[in-house]
Amino acid sequence: MYTLPKIERFNQNVLSKYNIYNSVFITLPFDSIDNTGVMLPLFTDVCETGFKKQETPKEIMEFFSKKYLHNTNEKEQIDLMFRFIQYIERQIVLFDAVEDAAFPVVNNMEGRGSLRDIKEKSDAKGRQDELVEFLKDFNVRTVLTAHPTQFYPGAVLGIINDLTKAIRENDLLRIKQLLAQLGKTPFIKNEKPNPFDEAVSLIWYLENVFYPTSSDMIHYLQKNVFEGETVNNPIIKLGFWPGGDRDGNPFVTTEITLKVADRLRTSILKCYYMEVRRLKRKLTFFNVDVLIAELESKLYRSVFYSQGEIFITLDELKSQLNKIKNIVVEQHESLYLDELESLIINVNLFGFYFATLDIRQNSRIHDAVFRDIFDFYQKNDPSVFPENYYELSESEKFDVLSNAKGDLNSGNFEDEMTRSTIESIQAIKVIQAKNGEEGANRYIISNNESALNVMETLAMIRLTDWEEPTVDVIPLFESVDDLLDAHNIMEKLYTNPMYASHLKNRGNIQTIMLGFSDGTKDGGYLMANWSIYQAKEALTTISRKYNVEVIFFDGRGGPPARGGGKTHKFYASLGPNIENKEIQITVQGQTISSNFGTLDSCRHNLENLLSAGVTNQVFNKGKNILSPEDKEVMGQVSELGYEKYLSFKNHPKFIPYLEKMSTLKYYAKTNIGSRPSKRNKSASLDFKDLRAIPFVGSWSQLKQNVPGFYGVGAALKHYEEAGEWNKVQALYDNSMFFRTLLENSMMSLAKSFFPLTAYMKKDPEFGEFWQNIYDEFLDTKRLLLKIAGHAELMENYPDGKASIEIRERIVLPLLTIQQYALLRINELNKADKPDEALIKVYEKIVMRSLFGNTNASRNSA
């Protein structure tokens, strides 16, 4: 049967269904929002027409009020704006559910990038043995983070889940009920969640999505690639940050860390219990029924009756399951063997820990903590550190740190940060004792700037009476300068006897984290990505030199500016000069729900990541190598983009523009995440302390998306004006890395809408600055279309382009309302006696619209 093109499948299964169900939603009779469903389409049309006429958000609102809201006062206008916001928030949920329901139809689940595709390609190319060997040693690790970019409360996420199912089944009565429920369900959390609340929310995805998807994938590989043999390599690993990520989050306490680890253990045991329960109804055979009932009883008590007590060990669970398997195979014709093997696979994958809880802290905090520890030993045991420690050279400090031993007690310190840092190390020991070593065995150092940062952290761990710690110390390199120096830092560590000994105990494996988000904030889009690429090549070379297996952990956010976009294409584009035995990425907020929120999307995206590794190292082995000429052009393009971005970032209006014209300060007021929007508590805005999420998100709310494109146009324009366009064109045509980089930048452009803020060009303070951004946008758009040979942005991803266009149309009224509110706030603040109460109302409008805009974009922050 003929398969329709992807865009036609999208139009039939997403666009058409959304229009049908939205018309149902708009006619539902909700309390206190009479006529809102009728008025909203009119307001949307007024917005579209107004922006085409280059009208300001204020002019659009005034025209709409004059034409459709006869004799209304400002309070009534405000009431209508809030009702519009309520409606649009729910329209976004409806579109999410429709798109999720259509996911397996729009996306070919067995097509390119799927496990089936990998299998068929290996068969066709005679690479079956290579594929098996590769999969014996390759892993994909998705690490769920608590970064606050998901604005839906748990009740709404539940409705999305139910609505997706009802839409997939075309159950109109159920859809109407759920839409009515949606209309009456609050979207706003009254209180900020604490880190444990965030953990519980994300564990839902572990239990309901990652757990079944992971076993299905391994089971497929076991049967079809490994020909029935057990896959001993996990292939899929899960990581977890809520409750362990202390960087800039004062609410992550030791109690929370231990509580989250306990919840992870209980959750995985509950998954096992539910699966054993289902198996008990099937494995009713002689010699098996008793064994399965015994397992059910022990797991039940461990989940529901224990106060942290476990009534079965992991080894006992594995042994019992294998015993049952042997009996089923030998005595009962392998009946229900697939279901049994699915459970065995999950037990082997997730043990008693489910996901590894990473501990993370900032190097600047470590510096202060370490000095506190030094002072303590000077008073109590001067033999640990010499009095002149801080005057020693780096190598001399290494010698001291290599021999430091102690038994630190957090109770001996008055400083809260010192106590909590020591306790976090001790918590790792406790978690490993309960959940197994994989429960918590990674300590990440944010903002790592030197080898000393790593050595002092390892020394702190050893000073807690842990001479041979079963912990990997992971430096996170973020700024452009730190990325360029990373290989030198790691060589100092590899050549240090104590650190080399520690690595040997850890299997000579070193994980290194690289941060896209802060790299982009620091150096712009092109330089951040190129610096990470260069750092990976240099770190691979130095690690291979010292026989260390390096694993790269990429700190990616949702949008292209933070390493998002077509992530799997980046990994497929890496050549043999970059170690790629494991793909490790952070997944957060919107990206968790949009890319991994359903069984279909989770499977599709996990399989694509796995396929990226296979493509790079099996099918394209030895390919995707940048030539010296390519690297020279890539380096110059990045440098040109960097210079343009730096001049922009250093512009005297850069920080004032973000503070006065964007939603930056409103991120701190939202009840979406437990972390503050910046790392320090000062009233003034320090760019270094500003977190990447509010930084990137604020540009997204303005529909300017600066971090995803600024500097790209200037760099390409240099080659055009110099008559050397053929150089960048050849790089685009030949390098999948460069092509993917520019394609993702196109996504940032496609989500931009400058007519929204065009009124700013007349602003006496910021007009020139706005024009600067717009000119770079126009140059980037023109030149990206030229290099790609396209007439429109994202024309090679028609379904993605269509999805963005629909979402942008849904939120256009919301964006207009937000800009109108910001304008009113500025007007009210300029009055002789500002109306503080009215200002607060408009600030609430800004925040409420911020939620919907972010949810609609799915990867805006």
PDB file of N, CA and C in Angstrom, residues 82-133:
ATOM      1  N   PHE A  82      -6.678  37.512  30.710  1.00  0.00           N
ATOM      2  CA  PHE A  82      -6.462  36.309  31.521  1.00  0.00           C
ATOM      3  C   PHE A  82      -7.259  35.121  30.969  1.00  0.00           C
ATOM      4  N   ARG A  83      -8.479  35.386  30.489  1.00  0.00           N
ATOM      5  CA  ARG A  83      -9.291  34.291  29.928  1.00  0.00           C
ATOM      6  C   ARG A  83      -8.662  33.781  28.634  1.00  0.00           C
ATOM      7  N   PHE A  84      -8.137  34.697  27.819  1.00  0.00           N
ATOM      8  CA  PHE A  84      -7.427  34.282  26.604  1.00  0.00           C
ATOM      9  C   PHE A  84      -6.243  33.376  26.964  1.00  0.00           C
ATOM     10  N   ILE A  85      -5.497  33.793  27.983  1.00  0.00           N
ATOM     11  CA  ILE A  85      -4.335  33.005  28.411  1.00  0.00           C
ATOM     12  C   ILE A  85      -4.781  31.607  28.821  1.00  0.00           C
ATOM     13  N   GLN A  86      -5.853  31.507  29.617  1.00  0.00           N
ATOM     14  CA  GLN A  86      -6.369  30.204  30.041  1.00  0.00           C
ATOM     15  C   GLN A  86      -6.714  29.332  28.841  1.00  0.00           C
ATOM     16  N   TYR A  87      -7.375  29.918  27.863  1.00  0.00           N
ATOM     17  CA  TYR A  87      -7.782  29.170  26.672  1.00  0.00           C
ATOM     18  C   TYR A  87      -6.573  28.691  25.879  1.00  0.00           C
ATOM     19  N   ILE A  88      -5.633  29.604  25.648  1.00  0.00           N
ATOM     20  CA  ILE A  88      -4.476  29.266  24.816  1.00  0.00           C
ATOM     21  C   ILE A  88      -3.615  28.200  25.485  1.00  0.00           C
ATOM     22  N   GLU A  89      -3.453  28.291  26.808  1.00  0.00           N
ATOM     23  CA  GLU A  89      -2.703  27.256  27.528  1.00  0.00           C
ATOM     24  C   GLU A  89      -3.278  25.874  27.224  1.00  0.00           C
ATOM     25  N   ARG A  90      -4.599  25.802  27.180  1.00  0.00           N
ATOM     26  CA  ARG A  90      -5.262  24.515  26.971  1.00  0.00           C
ATOM     27  C   ARG A  90      -5.244  24.096  25.501  1.00  0.00           C
ATOM     28  N   GLN A  91      -5.252  25.074  24.607  1.00  0.00           N
ATOM     29  CA  GLN A  91      -5.099  24.748  23.180  1.00  0.00           C
ATOM     30  C   GLN A  91      -3.729  24.109  22.924  1.00  0.00           C
ATOM     31  N   ILE A  92      -2.722  24.604  23.624  1.00  0.00           N
ATOM     32  CA  ILE A  92      -1.368  24.052  23.483  1.00  0.00           C
ATOM     33  C   ILE A  92      -1.341  22.606  23.955  1.00  0.00           C
ATOM     34  N   VAL A  93      -1.998  22.338  25.092  1.00  0.00           N
ATOM     35  CA  VAL A  93      -2.083  20.963  25.599  1.00  0.00           C
ATOM     36  C   VAL A  93      -2.774  20.071  24.574  1.00  0.00           C
ATOM     37  N   LEU A  94      -3.863  20.577  24.003  1.00  0.00           N
ATOM     38  CA  LEU A  94      -4.594  19.800  22.995  1.00  0.00           C
ATOM     39  C   LEU A  94      -3.691  19.480  21.805  1.00  0.00           C
ATOM     40  N   PHE A  95      -2.951  20.471  21.342  1.00  0.00           N
ATOM     41  CA  PHE A  95      -2.072  20.221  20.197  1.00  0.00           C
ATOM     42  C   PHE A  95      -0.974  19.222  20.563  1.00  0.00           C
ATOM     43  N   ASP A  96      -0.416  19.347  21.777  1.00  0.00           N
ATOM     44  CA  ASP A  96       0.580  18.369  22.241  1.00  0.00           C
ATOM     45  C   ASP A  96       0.013  16.957  22.176  1.00  0.00           C
ATOM     46  N   ALA A  97      -1.213  16.804  22.686  1.00  0.00           N
ATOM     47  CA  ALA A  97      -1.834  15.471  22.740  1.00  0.00           C
ATOM     48  C   ALA A  97      -2.103  14.931  21.340  1.00  0.00           C
ATOM     49  N   VAL A  98      -2.585  15.788  20.448  1.00  0.00           N
ATOM     50  CA  VAL A  98      -2.853  15.357  19.064  1.00  0.00           C
ATOM     51  C   VAL A  98      -1.550  14.926  18.391  1.00  0.00           C
ATOM     52  N   GLU A  99      -0.489  15.726  18.595  1.00  0.00           N
ATOM     53  CA  GLU A  99       0.794  15.413  17.960  1.00  0.00           C
ATOM     54  C   GLU A  99       1.381  14.126  18.544  1.00  0.00           C
ATOM     55  N   ASP A 100       1.273  13.956  19.858  1.00  0.00           N
ATOM     56  CA  ASP A 100       1.771  12.724  20.480  1.00  0.00           C
ATOM     57  C   ASP A 100       1.000  11.502  19.983  1.00  0.00           C
ATOM     58  N   ALA A 101      -0.319  11.656  19.838  1.00  0.00           N
ATOM     59  CA  ALA A 101      -1.142  10.534  19.372  1.00  0.00           C
ATOM     60  C   ALA A 101      -0.765  10.125  17.953  1.00  0.00           C
ATOM     61  N   ALA A 102      -0.394  11.102  17.136  1.00  0.00           N
ATOM     62  CA  ALA A 102      -0.070  10.826  15.732  1.00  0.00           C
ATOM     63  C   ALA A 102       1.388  10.438  15.510  1.00  0.00           C
ATOM     64  N   PHE A 103       2.181  10.459  16.589  1.00  0.00           N
ATOM     65  CA  PHE A 103       3.624  10.270  16.438  1.00  0.00           C
ATOM     66  C   PHE A 103       4.001   9.022  15.631  1.00  0.00           C
ATOM     67  N   PRO A 104       3.452   7.827  15.946  1.00  0.00           N
ATOM     68  CA  PRO A 104       3.870   6.632  15.199  1.00  0.00           C
ATOM     69  C   PRO A 104       3.395   6.615  13.755  1.00  0.00           C
ATOM     70  N   VAL A 105       2.387   7.433  13.433  1.00  0.00           N
ATOM     71  CA  VAL A 105       1.899   7.496  12.053  1.00  0.00           C
ATOM     72  C   VAL A 105       2.744   8.470  11.239  1.00  0.00           C
ATOM     73  N   VAL A 106       3.008   9.638  11.834  1.00  0.00           N
ATOM     74  CA  VAL A 106       3.797  10.662  11.131  1.00  0.00           C
ATOM     75  C   VAL A 106       5.251  10.212  10.982  1.00  0.00           C
ATOM     76  N   ASN A 107       5.794   9.602  12.042  1.00  0.00           N
ATOM     77  CA  ASN A 107       7.178   9.123  12.008  1.00  0.00           C
ATOM     78  C   ASN A 107       7.190   7.631  11.731  1.00  0.00           C
ATOM     79  N   ASN A 108       7.953   7.234  10.756  1.00  0.00           N
ATOM     80  CA  ASN A 108       8.062   5.803  10.421  1.00  0.00           C
ATOM     81  C   ASN A 108       8.883   5.107  11.506  1.00  0.00           C
ATOM     82  N   MET A 109       8.202   4.379  12.406  1.00  0.00           N
ATOM     83  CA  MET A 109       8.867   3.781  13.558  1.00  0.00           C
ATOM     84  C   MET A 109       9.835   2.669  13.160  1.00  0.00           C
ATOM     85  N   GLU A 110       9.673   2.130  11.962  1.00  0.00           N
ATOM     86  CA  GLU A 110      10.572   1.068  11.498  1.00  0.00           C
ATOM     87  C   GLU A 110      11.517   1.573  10.412  1.00  0.00           C
ATOM     88  N   GLY A 111      11.531   2.902  10.199  1.00  0.00           N
ATOM     89  CA  GLY A 111      12.333   3.472   9.123  1.00  0.00           C
ATOM     90  C   GLY A 111      13.741   3.841   9.536  1.00  0.00           C
ATOM     91  N   ARG A 112      14.305   4.834   8.860  1.00  0.00           N
ATOM     92  CA  ARG A 112      15.689   5.239   9.087  1.00  0.00           C
ATOM     93  C   ARG A 112      15.927   5.576  10.563  1.00  0.00           C
ATOM     94  N   GLY A 113      17.010   5.024  11.093  1.00  0.00           N
ATOM     95  CA  GLY A 113      17.369   5.281  12.479  1.00  0.00           C
ATOM     96  C   GLY A 113      16.783   4.300  13.476  1.00  0.00           C
ATOM     97  N   SER A 114      15.910   3.403  13.014  1.00  0.00           N
ATOM     98  CA  SER A 114      15.294   2.425  13.916  1.00  0.00           C
ATOM     99  C   SER A 114      16.202   1.209  14.089  1.00  0.00           C
ATOM    100  N   LEU A 115      15.897   0.381  15.076  1.00  0.00           N
ATOM    101  CA  LEU A 115      16.665  -0.848  15.274  1.00  0.00           C
ATOM    102  C   LEU A 115      16.515  -1.775  14.069  1.00  0.00           C
ATOM    103  N   ARG A 116      15.321  -1.803  13.517  1.00  0.00           N
ATOM    104  CA  ARG A 116      15.101  -2.636  12.338  1.00  0.00           C
ATOM    105  C   ARG A 116      15.973  -2.166  11.176  1.00  0.00           C
ATOM    106  N   ASP A 117      16.076  -0.856  11.026  1.00  0.00           N
ATOM    107  CA  ASP A 117      16.915  -0.283   9.965  1.00  0.00           C
ATOM    108  C   ASP A 117      18.383  -0.672  10.169  1.00  0.00           C
ATOM    109  N   ILE A 118      18.846  -0.603  11.432  1.00  0.00           N
ATOM    110  CA  ILE A 118      20.225  -1.007  11.749  1.00  0.00           C
ATOM    111  C   ILE A 118      20.448  -2.468  11.361  1.00  0.00           C
ATOM    112  N   LYS A 119      19.504  -3.308  11.742  1.00  0.00           N
ATOM    113  CA  LYS A 119      19.613  -4.747  11.470  1.00  0.00           C
ATOM    114  C   LYS A 119      19.659  -5.017   9.964  1.00  0.00           C
ATOM    115  N   GLU A 120      18.741  -4.403   9.225  1.00  0.00           N
ATOM    116  CA  GLU A 120      18.668  -4.653   7.777  1.00  0.00           C
ATOM    117  C   GLU A 120      19.892  -4.115   7.049  1.00  0.00           C
ATOM    118  N   LYS A 121      20.400  -2.947   7.487  1.00  0.00           N
ATOM    119  CA  LYS A 121      21.612  -2.395   6.865  1.00  0.00           C
ATOM    120  C   LYS A 121      22.811  -3.298   7.111  1.00  0.00           C
ATOM    121  N   SER A 122      22.939  -3.794   8.337  1.00  0.00           N
ATOM    122  CA  SER A 122      24.086  -4.662   8.650  1.00  0.00           C
ATOM    123  C   SER A 122      24.013  -5.953   7.840  1.00  0.00           C
ATOM    124  N   ASP A 123      22.794  -6.468   7.646  1.00  0.00           N
ATOM    125  CA  ASP A 123      22.635  -7.682   6.827  1.00  0.00           C
ATOM    126  C   ASP A 123      23.005  -7.403   5.371  1.00  0.00           C
ATOM    127  N   ALA A 124      22.525  -6.278   4.854  1.00  0.00           N
ATOM    128  CA  ALA A 124      22.757  -5.944   3.452  1.00  0.00           C
ATOM    129  C   ALA A 124      24.229  -5.670   3.165  1.00  0.00           C
ATOM    130  N   LYS A 125      24.930  -5.101   4.147  1.00  0.00           N
ATOM    131  CA  LYS A 125      26.335  -4.744   3.941  1.00  0.00           C
ATOM    132  C   LYS A 125      27.306  -5.790   4.485  1.00  0.00           C
ATOM    133  N   GLY A 126      26.763  -6.886   4.988  1.00  0.00           N
ATOM    134  CA  GLY A 126      27.627  -7.927   5.546  1.00  0.00           C
ATOM    135  C   GLY A 126      28.400  -7.473   6.772  1.00  0.00           C
ATOM    136  N   ARG A 127      27.765  -6.640   7.596  1.00  0.00           N
ATOM    137  CA  ARG A 127      28.445  -6.093   8.776  1.00  0.00           C
ATOM    138  C   ARG A 127      27.856  -6.654  10.081  1.00  0.00           C
ATOM    139  N   GLN A 128      27.240  -7.839  10.017  1.00  0.00           N
ATOM    140  CA  GLN A 128      26.569  -8.370  11.214  1.00  0.00           C
ATOM    141  C   GLN A 128      27.543  -8.540  12.377  1.00  0.00           C
ATOM    142  N   ASP A 129      28.713  -9.122  12.106  1.00  0.00           N
ATOM    143  CA  ASP A 129      29.682  -9.360  13.187  1.00  0.00           C
ATOM    144  C   ASP A 129      30.192  -8.044  13.772  1.00  0.00           C
ATOM    145  N   GLU A 130      30.431  -7.052  12.891  1.00  0.00           N
ATOM    146  CA  GLU A 130      30.887  -5.736  13.367  1.00  0.00           C
ATOM    147  C   GLU A 130      29.837  -5.091  14.262  1.00  0.00           C
ATOM    148  N   LEU A 131      28.567  -5.242  13.849  1.00  0.00           N
ATOM    149  CA  LEU A 131      27.474  -4.654  14.633  1.00  0.00           C
ATOM    150  C   LEU A 131      27.400  -5.294  16.019  1.00  0.00           C
ATOM    151  N   VAL A 132      27.514  -6.615  16.076  1.00  0.00           N
ATOM    152  CA  VAL A 132      27.462  -7.321  17.362  1.00  0.00           C
ATOM    153  C   VAL A 132      28.610  -6.875  18.267  1.00  0.00           C
ATOM    154  N   GLU A 133      29.813  -6.810  17.705  1.00  0.00           N
ATOM    155  CA  GLU A 133      30.972  -6.382  18.502  1.00  0.00           C
ATOM    156  C   GLU A 133      30.810  -4.956  19.009  1.00  0.00           C
TER     157      GLU A 133
END
